[in-house]
Coordinates of C-alpha atoms in Angstrom, one line a residue:
M260 CA 107.8 54.9 98.9
H261 CA 109.5 58.2 99.7
D262 CA 110.2 58.6 95.9
D263 CA 106.5 58.4 95.1
L264 CA 105.6 60.8 97.9
I265 CA 108.3 63.3 96.7
A266 CA 107.1 63.0 93.1
R267 CA 103.5 63.8 94.2
A268 CA 104.6 66.7 96.3
Q269 CA 106.7 68.1 93.4
A270 CA 103.8 67.7 91.0
W271 CA 101.6 69.7 93.4
L272 CA 104.3 72.3 93.9
A273 CA 104.6 72.8 90.1
E274 CA 100.9 73.8 90.0
D275 CA 100.5 75.8 93.2
P276 CA 99.8 79.5 92.4
D277 CA 100.4 80.7 95.9
P278 CA 104.0 81.7 96.7
E279 CA 103.4 81.2 100.5
T280 CA 102.3 77.6 100.2
R281 CA 104.9 76.9 97.5
D282 CA 107.7 78.0 99.8
E283 CA 106.2 75.9 102.7
L284 CA 106.0 72.8 100.5
A285 CA 109.4 73.3 99.0
E286 CA 110.8 73.5 102.5
L287 CA 109.1 70.2 103.5
I288 CA 110.5 68.5 100.4
E289 CA 114.0 70.0 101.0
S290 CA 114.2 69.0 104.6
G291 CA 112.9 65.5 104.0
A292 CA 109.9 65.9 106.3
F293 CA 108.4 62.6 105.1
E294 CA 105.9 62.1 108.0
E295 CA 104.5 65.6 107.5
L296 CA 104.3 65.2 103.7
A297 CA 102.7 61.7 104.1
E298 CA 100.0 63.3 106.2
R299 CA 99.4 66.2 103.8
F300 CA 99.2 63.8 100.8
A301 CA 97.2 61.0 102.5
G302 CA 94.2 61.9 100.3
T303 CA 92.3 65.1 99.6
L304 CA 90.0 67.3 101.7
Q305 CA 86.6 65.8 101.2
F306 CA 83.9 68.0 99.7
G307 CA 80.6 67.3 101.6
T308 CA 77.4 69.0 102.7
A309 CA 79.5 71.4 104.8
G310 CA 81.6 72.1 101.7
L311 CA 85.3 72.2 102.6
R312 CA 86.9 73.0 105.9
G313 CA 90.4 72.4 107.1
E314 CA 93.7 73.8 108.2
I315 CA 95.4 76.3 105.9
G316 CA 98.6 75.0 104.4
A317 CA 100.2 73.3 101.4
G318 CA 99.0 70.0 100.0
P319 CA 95.7 68.3 99.2
M320 CA 94.7 67.7 102.8
R321 CA 94.9 71.4 103.6
M322 CA 92.9 74.5 102.7
N323 CA 94.9 76.4 100.0
R324 CA 94.4 78.1 96.7
T325 CA 95.0 74.9 94.7
V326 CA 92.3 73.1 96.6
V327 CA 89.9 76.1 96.3
I328 CA 90.5 76.5 92.5
R329 CA 89.8 72.8 92.0
A330 CA 86.6 73.1 94.1
A331 CA 85.4 76.2 92.2
A332 CA 86.1 74.4 88.9
G333 CA 84.1 71.4 90.1
L334 CA 81.2 73.6 91.2
A335 CA 81.2 75.5 87.9
A336 CA 81.1 72.2 85.9
Y337 CA 78.2 71.0 88.1
L338 CA 76.2 74.2 87.6
K339 CA 76.7 74.0 83.8
K340 CA 75.5 70.4 83.8
Q341 CA 72.4 71.6 85.7
G342 CA 71.7 74.0 82.7
H343 CA 73.1 77.2 84.3
T344 CA 75.4 78.0 81.5
D345 CA 75.6 81.7 82.1
G346 CA 74.1 82.0 85.6
L347 CA 75.3 84.3 88.3
V348 CA 77.4 83.0 91.2
V349 CA 77.7 85.4 94.2
I350 CA 80.7 85.1 96.5
G351 CA 81.2 86.3 100.1
Y352 CA 84.1 85.9 102.5
D353 CA 85.1 86.5 106.1
A354 CA 88.2 88.1 107.5
R355 CA 90.2 84.9 108.0
H356 CA 93.7 84.3 106.6
K357 CA 93.4 83.7 102.8
S358 CA 89.6 84.3 102.6
E359 CA 89.9 87.2 100.2
D360 CA 92.3 85.2 98.0
F361 CA 90.0 82.2 97.9
A362 CA 87.0 84.5 97.0
R363 CA 89.0 86.1 94.2
D364 CA 90.1 82.7 92.8
T365 CA 86.5 81.5 92.9
A366 CA 85.4 84.5 90.9
A367 CA 88.1 84.0 88.4
V368 CA 87.2 80.3 87.9
M369 CA 83.5 81.1 87.5
T370 CA 84.3 83.8 84.9
G371 CA 86.7 81.5 83.1
A372 CA 83.9 78.9 82.9
G373 CA 81.5 81.3 81.2
L374 CA 79.4 81.9 84.3
R375 CA 78.9 85.4 85.8
A376 CA 80.5 86.1 89.1
A377 CA 79.9 88.9 91.7
V378 CA 82.0 89.3 94.9
L379 CA 80.7 91.1 98.0
P380 CA 82.6 94.4 98.5
R381 CA 84.5 93.4 101.7
P382 CA 84.4 90.8 104.5
L383 CA 80.7 90.6 105.6
P384 CA 78.5 88.3 107.7
T385 CA 77.6 85.0 106.1
P386 CA 73.8 85.9 106.3
V387 CA 74.5 88.8 103.9
L388 CA 75.8 86.3 101.3
A389 CA 72.8 84.0 101.9
Y390 CA 70.5 86.9 101.4
A391 CA 72.3 88.1 98.3
I392 CA 71.8 84.8 96.5
R393 CA 68.0 85.2 96.2
H394 CA 68.1 89.0 96.1
L395 CA 70.3 88.9 93.0
G396 CA 68.7 85.8 91.4
A397 CA 72.0 83.9 91.5
V398 CA 72.2 80.2 90.6
A399 CA 74.7 79.6 93.5
G400 CA 76.6 81.2 96.2
V401 CA 79.9 80.6 97.9
E402 CA 80.9 81.8 101.3
V403 CA 84.6 81.5 102.3
T404 CA 84.5 81.0 106.0
A405 CA 85.5 78.6 108.8
S406 CA 82.9 80.1 111.1
H407 CA 84.0 79.5 114.7
N408 CA 86.9 77.1 114.0
P409 CA 90.4 77.8 115.3
P410 CA 92.5 80.6 113.6
R411 CA 94.6 78.2 111.4
D412 CA 91.4 76.9 109.6
N413 CA 89.4 78.1 106.7
G414 CA 86.4 76.7 104.8
Y415 CA 84.3 76.9 101.7
K416 CA 80.5 76.8 102.0
V417 CA 78.3 76.3 98.9
Y418 CA 74.7 77.4 98.5
L419 CA 72.4 76.8 95.5
G420 CA 70.0 79.3 94.0
D421 CA 67.2 78.7 96.6
G422 CA 69.5 80.4 99.1
S423 CA 70.0 77.2 101.1
Q424 CA 73.2 75.2 101.7
I425 CA 73.7 72.1 99.6
V426 CA 72.3 68.7 100.6
P427 CA 72.8 65.3 99.0
P428 CA 73.0 64.4 96.2
A429 CA 74.4 67.8 95.1
D430 CA 77.4 67.4 97.4
I431 CA 78.3 64.0 95.9
E432 CA 77.8 65.3 92.3
I433 CA 80.0 68.4 92.9
A434 CA 82.7 66.2 94.6
E435 CA 82.7 64.0 91.4
E436 CA 83.2 67.1 89.2
I437 CA 86.0 68.3 91.5
A438 CA 87.7 64.9 91.3
A439 CA 87.4 65.1 87.5
V440 CA 89.4 68.3 87.2
P441 CA 92.6 67.1 85.5
S442 CA 95.0 69.9 86.5
L443 CA 95.0 73.6 87.4
I444 CA 96.5 74.3 84.0
A445 CA 93.2 73.2 82.5
V446 CA 91.2 75.7 84.6
P447 CA 90.9 79.1 82.9
R448 CA 91.4 81.9 85.4
P449 CA 91.2 85.3 83.8
A450 CA 92.5 88.3 85.8
E451 CA 89.3 90.3 85.5
G452 CA 85.7 90.0 84.2
W453 CA 83.8 89.6 87.4
E454 CA 81.8 92.2 89.3
T455 CA 82.7 93.6 92.7
L456 CA 79.4 94.6 94.3
D457 CA 78.8 97.9 96.0
D458 CA 76.9 98.4 99.2
S459 CA 73.5 98.2 97.6
V460 CA 73.1 94.4 98.5
L461 CA 74.1 95.1 102.1
N462 CA 71.7 98.1 102.3
A463 CA 68.9 95.9 101.0
Y464 CA 69.8 93.2 103.6
L465 CA 69.7 95.9 106.3
A466 CA 66.4 97.3 105.1
R467 CA 65.1 93.7 105.4
T468 CA 66.2 93.4 109.0
D469 CA 63.6 95.9 110.0
A470 CA 60.9 93.4 109.0
V471 CA 61.7 91.0 111.8
L472 CA 60.5 93.5 114.5
A473 CA 56.9 94.4 115.3
A474 CA 55.9 97.9 114.3
G475 CA 55.9 100.1 117.4
S476 CA 57.4 97.5 119.7
P477 CA 59.5 98.7 122.7
R478 CA 63.2 99.3 121.8
T479 CA 64.7 100.0 125.2
A480 CA 66.9 97.0 126.1
R481 CA 70.5 97.9 126.6
T482 CA 73.1 95.5 125.3
V483 CA 76.8 94.6 125.5
Y484 CA 78.0 93.2 122.2
T485 CA 81.1 91.2 121.1
A486 CA 81.9 90.4 117.5
M487 CA 84.5 87.7 118.7
H488 CA 87.2 89.2 116.4
G489 CA 84.9 88.6 113.4
V490 CA 82.9 90.5 110.8
G491 CA 79.6 91.2 112.6
K492 CA 80.2 94.6 114.3
D493 CA 79.4 97.1 111.6
V494 CA 76.4 95.3 110.2
L495 CA 74.9 94.6 113.7
L496 CA 75.5 98.2 114.8
A497 CA 73.8 99.5 111.6
A498 CA 70.8 97.1 112.1
F499 CA 70.5 98.2 115.8
A500 CA 70.7 101.9 114.8
R501 CA 68.0 101.5 112.1
A502 CA 65.8 99.7 114.7
G503 CA 66.1 102.4 117.2
F504 CA 67.7 100.3 120.0
P505 CA 70.3 101.9 122.3
A506 CA 73.8 101.6 120.7
P507 CA 75.4 98.4 122.1
A508 CA 78.4 98.8 124.4
L509 CA 81.2 97.1 122.5
V510 CA 83.8 94.7 123.8
A511 CA 86.6 96.7 122.4
E512 CA 89.3 94.0 122.5
Q513 CA 87.1 91.8 120.2
A514 CA 85.3 94.4 118.1
D515 CA 87.3 94.4 114.9
P516 CA 88.2 91.6 112.6
D517 CA 91.5 89.8 113.5
P518 CA 92.2 86.4 111.8
D519 CA 94.5 85.4 114.8
F520 CA 91.6 85.7 117.3
P521 CA 94.1 86.8 120.0
T522 CA 91.8 86.9 123.1
V523 CA 90.2 83.5 122.7
A524 CA 91.4 79.9 122.5
F525 CA 88.5 79.1 120.2
P526 CA 86.4 81.9 118.6
N527 CA 83.1 80.2 119.6
P528 CA 80.8 81.8 122.2
E529 CA 80.1 78.3 123.5
E530 CA 83.7 77.5 124.4
P531 CA 84.9 78.0 128.0
G532 CA 86.4 81.5 128.5
A533 CA 85.3 82.9 125.2
M534 CA 82.7 85.2 126.8
D535 CA 84.9 86.4 129.7
L536 CA 85.6 89.8 128.3
A537 CA 82.0 90.3 127.4
F538 CA 81.0 89.5 131.0
A539 CA 83.6 91.9 132.3
K540 CA 82.1 94.6 130.1
A541 CA 78.6 93.7 131.4
R542 CA 79.7 94.0 135.0
E543 CA 81.0 97.4 134.2
T544 CA 77.9 98.7 132.3
D545 CA 75.0 96.6 133.7
P546 CA 73.1 96.1 130.5
D547 CA 69.8 94.1 130.1
L548 CA 71.6 91.4 128.1
V549 CA 74.9 90.4 126.4
I550 CA 74.9 89.5 122.7
A551 CA 77.8 87.7 120.9
N552 CA 78.2 86.7 117.3
D553 CA 80.6 84.1 116.1
P554 CA 83.2 85.3 113.6
D555 CA 81.0 85.1 110.5
A556 CA 78.0 86.3 112.5
D557 CA 75.6 83.6 111.5
R558 CA 75.3 82.5 115.1
C559 CA 74.0 84.5 118.0
A560 CA 74.8 83.9 121.7
V561 CA 72.8 85.5 124.5
A562 CA 73.8 86.0 128.2
V563 CA 71.7 87.3 131.0
K564 CA 72.2 88.4 134.6
D565 CA 71.4 85.4 136.8
G566 CA 71.6 86.3 140.5
A567 CA 74.8 88.2 141.1
D568 CA 76.6 87.4 137.9
W569 CA 76.2 86.7 134.1
R570 CA 75.6 83.4 132.4
M571 CA 75.2 82.2 128.8
L572 CA 71.8 81.0 127.9
R573 CA 71.8 77.6 126.1
G574 CA 70.9 77.6 122.5
D575 CA 67.8 75.7 123.4
E576 CA 66.7 78.4 125.9
V577 CA 67.1 81.2 123.3
G578 CA 65.4 78.9 120.7
A579 CA 62.4 78.6 123.0
L580 CA 62.3 82.3 123.9
L581 CA 62.3 83.4 120.3
A582 CA 59.6 80.8 119.5
A583 CA 57.4 82.1 122.4
H584 CA 57.9 85.7 121.3
L585 CA 56.9 84.9 117.7
V586 CA 53.8 83.0 118.9
D587 CA 52.9 85.9 121.1
R588 CA 53.2 88.2 118.0
G589 CA 50.8 85.9 116.0
A590 CA 53.4 84.2 113.7
Q591 CA 51.9 81.6 111.4
G592 CA 53.7 78.8 109.5
T593 CA 55.9 75.8 110.5
F594 CA 58.3 75.9 113.4
A595 CA 61.3 73.6 112.7
E596 CA 64.4 72.4 114.6
S597 CA 67.1 69.8 114.3
I598 CA 66.7 66.5 116.1
V599 CA 69.4 67.4 118.6
S600 CA 67.5 70.5 119.7
S601 CA 65.0 70.6 122.6
S602 CA 61.6 69.1 122.3
L603 CA 60.2 72.2 124.0
L604 CA 59.8 73.8 120.6
G605 CA 57.3 71.1 119.7
R606 CA 55.3 71.7 122.9
I607 CA 55.2 75.5 122.2
A608 CA 54.1 74.9 118.6
E609 CA 51.5 72.3 119.5
K610 CA 49.8 74.6 122.1
A611 CA 49.8 77.4 119.4
N612 CA 48.3 75.0 116.8
L613 CA 51.3 75.5 114.6
R614 CA 53.0 72.8 112.5
H615 CA 56.3 71.5 114.0
E616 CA 59.0 69.6 112.1
E617 CA 62.3 67.9 113.1
T618 CA 65.2 67.7 110.6
L619 CA 68.7 66.3 110.5
T620 CA 71.4 68.6 112.1
G621 CA 72.3 71.6 110.1
F622 CA 70.5 74.6 108.6
K623 CA 70.8 73.0 105.1
W624 CA 67.9 70.8 106.3
I625 CA 66.0 73.2 108.5
A626 CA 65.9 75.9 105.7
R627 CA 64.2 73.4 103.4
V628 CA 61.2 72.8 105.6
E629 CA 58.0 73.6 103.7
G630 CA 56.2 76.7 105.0
L631 CA 59.0 77.5 107.4
R632 CA 58.3 80.5 109.7
Y633 CA 61.0 79.9 112.3
G634 CA 63.8 77.4 112.6
Y635 CA 66.6 76.9 115.2
E636 CA 69.2 74.5 116.4
E637 CA 70.9 74.3 119.7
A638 CA 74.3 75.4 118.4
L639 CA 73.2 79.0 118.6
G640 CA 71.7 79.1 115.1
Y641 CA 68.3 80.9 114.5
C642 CA 66.4 81.6 111.3
V643 CA 63.8 84.3 112.2
D644 CA 63.2 85.6 108.6
P645 CA 63.3 82.6 106.3
D646 CA 61.8 84.7 103.4
G647 CA 64.9 86.9 103.6
V648 CA 67.7 84.5 104.7
R649 CA 67.2 80.8 104.4
D650 CA 70.0 80.1 106.8
K651 CA 70.9 80.9 110.4
D652 CA 71.4 84.6 110.9
G653 CA 73.0 86.0 114.0
I654 CA 72.1 89.6 113.1
T655 CA 68.3 89.3 112.9
A656 CA 68.3 86.9 115.8
A657 CA 70.1 89.5 117.9
L658 CA 67.4 92.1 116.9
L659 CA 64.6 89.8 117.8
I660 CA 65.9 88.7 121.2
T661 CA 66.6 92.4 122.0
E662 CA 63.0 93.3 121.1
L663 CA 61.8 90.5 123.4
A664 CA 64.0 91.7 126.2
S665 CA 62.5 95.2 125.6
V666 CA 58.9 94.0 125.7
L667 CA 59.6 92.1 129.0
K668 CA 61.5 95.1 130.4
A669 CA 58.4 97.3 129.9
D670 CA 56.5 94.9 132.2
G671 CA 59.3 94.8 134.8
R672 CA 60.3 91.3 133.7
T673 CA 63.4 89.5 132.2
L674 CA 64.2 86.7 129.8
L675 CA 64.7 84.4 132.8
D676 CA 61.1 85.1 134.0
L677 CA 59.7 84.0 130.6
L678 CA 61.8 80.8 130.8
D679 CA 60.3 80.1 134.2
D680 CA 56.8 80.6 132.7
L681 CA 57.6 78.2 129.9
A682 CA 58.9 75.6 132.3
V683 CA 55.7 75.7 134.4
E684 CA 53.5 75.7 131.3
H685 CA 55.3 72.9 129.4
G686 CA 57.6 71.1 131.9
L687 CA 61.2 72.0 132.6
H688 CA 63.2 71.0 129.5
A689 CA 66.8 70.8 130.6
T690 CA 69.5 70.1 128.0
D691 CA 73.2 69.5 128.1
Q692 CA 75.9 68.2 125.9
L693 CA 78.8 65.8 126.2
S694 CA 81.3 66.9 123.6
V695 CA 84.7 65.2 123.2
R696 CA 87.3 66.8 121.0
V697 CA 89.8 64.2 119.7
E698 CA 93.2 64.2 118.0
E699 CA 92.5 60.9 116.2
L700 CA 89.2 60.5 114.3
S701 CA 89.4 56.7 115.1
V702 CA 88.4 57.5 118.7
I703 CA 85.0 58.7 117.4
A704 CA 84.5 55.6 115.1
D705 CA 85.4 53.3 118.0
A706 CA 82.9 55.0 120.3
M707 CA 80.1 54.7 117.7
R708 CA 81.0 51.1 117.0
R709 CA 81.0 50.3 120.7
L710 CA 77.6 51.8 121.2
R711 CA 76.2 49.9 118.3
E712 CA 77.7 46.6 119.3
Q713 CA 76.9 46.9 123.0
P714 CA 74.0 49.4 123.3
P715 CA 73.2 50.5 126.9
T716 CA 69.9 49.3 128.3
E717 CA 69.6 52.2 130.8
L718 CA 71.1 55.5 131.6
A719 CA 70.9 57.2 135.0
G720 CA 68.7 54.4 136.1
L721 CA 66.1 55.3 133.4
A722 CA 65.3 52.4 131.1
I723 CA 65.9 53.0 127.4
T724 CA 62.5 52.6 125.8
S725 CA 63.7 52.8 122.2
A726 CA 67.1 52.8 120.5
E727 CA 67.4 54.0 116.8
D728 CA 70.4 53.7 114.6
L729 CA 69.9 56.7 112.3
T730 CA 72.2 55.3 109.6
K731 CA 69.1 53.4 108.4
G732 CA 67.0 56.6 108.3
T733 CA 63.4 56.9 109.7
D734 CA 60.0 57.6 108.4
T735 CA 60.7 61.4 108.5
L736 CA 64.6 61.6 108.3
P737 CA 67.1 60.6 105.7
P738 CA 70.0 58.4 106.8
T739 CA 72.8 60.0 109.0
D740 CA 75.5 58.7 111.2
G741 CA 73.9 58.9 114.6
L742 CA 72.1 57.0 117.4
R743 CA 69.0 58.2 119.2
Y744 CA 67.9 56.8 122.6
S745 CA 64.4 57.5 124.1
L746 CA 64.1 57.1 127.9
D747 CA 61.3 57.7 130.3
G748 CA 61.5 61.5 130.6
A749 CA 64.7 61.9 128.7
R750 CA 66.4 61.7 125.3
V751 CA 69.9 61.2 124.1
I752 CA 71.4 61.6 120.6
V753 CA 75.0 60.7 119.7
R754 CA 76.7 61.8 116.5
P755 CA 80.1 62.7 115.1
S756 CA 80.4 66.5 114.3
G757 CA 80.2 67.4 110.6
T758 CA 82.7 70.2 110.9
E759 CA 85.1 69.5 113.8
P760 CA 87.0 66.5 115.2
K761 CA 84.4 66.0 117.9
L762 CA 82.0 63.3 119.2
K763 CA 78.8 65.1 120.3
C764 CA 76.2 63.7 122.6
Y765 CA 73.0 65.7 123.1
L766 CA 71.0 65.1 126.3
E767 CA 67.6 66.3 127.4
V768 CA 65.5 65.6 130.4
V769 CA 61.9 66.8 131.0
V770 CA 60.7 67.3 134.6
P771 CA 57.1 68.2 135.2
V772 CA 56.6 71.4 137.2
A773 CA 53.3 72.3 138.9
T774 CA 54.1 75.8 140.1
H775 CA 56.8 78.5 140.1
A776 CA 57.7 77.5 143.6
A777 CA 58.6 74.0 142.5
L778 CA 61.1 75.2 139.9
P779 CA 64.3 75.1 142.2
A780 CA 63.6 71.4 143.1
A781 CA 62.9 70.6 139.5
R782 CA 66.1 72.2 138.4
A783 CA 68.1 70.3 141.0
E784 CA 66.4 67.0 139.8
A785 CA 67.2 67.8 136.2
A786 CA 70.8 68.6 136.9
G787 CA 71.3 65.4 138.8
L788 CA 69.7 63.3 136.0
L789 CA 71.8 65.1 133.3
A790 CA 75.0 64.5 135.2
A791 CA 74.2 60.8 135.7
I792 CA 73.3 60.3 132.0
K793 CA 76.5 62.0 131.0
R794 CA 78.5 59.7 133.3
D795 CA 76.8 56.5 132.2
L796 CA 77.0 57.4 128.5
S797 CA 80.7 58.2 128.8
A798 CA 81.2 54.7 130.2
A799 CA 79.1 53.0 127.6
A800 CA 80.9 54.8 124.7
G801 CA 84.4 54.3 126.3
I802 CA 85.2 58.1 126.1

């Protein structure tokens, strides 16, 4: 058995074009690290609707140049079978370890396959790549990023020519082409022949960001901004300057790209402690709001002063605020969200006589909604200019929320005042999440099986009025691995994360509120219900 493992490792080593991962693998073979080798050669990273994502390292279960070259060759073969024999593929990348190498390898493979390739000029936000696809008339786009994953990870996100991320069956068809790549020797990789773009695409994107704001709107809100060690700073500052907002006060320790993310355990604004430095800066400068991007700047987090200190708004709260602002500005079209996001969006859209749609989780689905005017999901993703970027965009979302804060400021009000108004108008929609990070993926499978075999009949004393297994699909949704429970005045969705080793449970309770004076009691009731649902759900899932 060890002989077979060593033979596979040596075959991989012979093809590996990267001296770093070659040395790493040679050391593992030399030292007889059979357990580690077995784990790295247990299969291959699976290409799915999130593309590829994993830890950087040698071997087929890691992110490395060999895996990326194979993925690029599979994508090229797929595009040619779709009739795009000489189409343009545009490639963007973030500032993570190996990102630029992976982008260059992708450009070489596309060029070698007879396609045209263009690479963005430097590490830039993912929304710039999503914009560039349609702006340049590309047949596909690739973004090398692991978004807000830990520093040791990288990823590979694929878009098709409509500017949206891939959905089935394209992911399966691309995966089949990747599996059919015989060896790296068979993949032509010229040393030149692709284009490195200048700043004209970025400038066109920045010119487009102006369109999300209303002409003549107030631009007075003061902000603190953190790029979370990612690539957002320069683009966000340029967009804010164009718009005429006060220059954001930067969290200096996190302002510039750093692939090691030294000040945060996880470079995700939602993770505990990630916003501590931003809050410290806010206490020092007393802005109207705090804005954070994740490292590839497709997500936007917002924090506000609540009483004596600062707190992060939930993605659902920001989602509702942006929707209310767009309605107030007379926006027309469909408002869409993922099924795990708050039902408040539906209430706002209904009152405004706008169409509302729910999709599966992920912007790959939200972006495809017909007539989309606004889309969001609770994981801090907002699409406020679907004609420009058919994906979540943390730069334009930051502009729009800062405009809203400015409009409210002119009336002596805040984002929290507007949230109170929405609660009185539509009911208090309180959301929370039970998120369990695991070392072994079997823990997630066991929890899902347990819930399917012994489904709970009530949570927090509320009877479950309907239980849906989403693997069967519904009238409006394609099949997905998830469970949805409807309760009297509450809703719960349980699903494995598509990008991280996490089981995620999304909870929402709706408490009617008659007046502003009744809000504190309603909040206390909602908090009690959410805590009890969390407790009962944990017990039912065995987590």
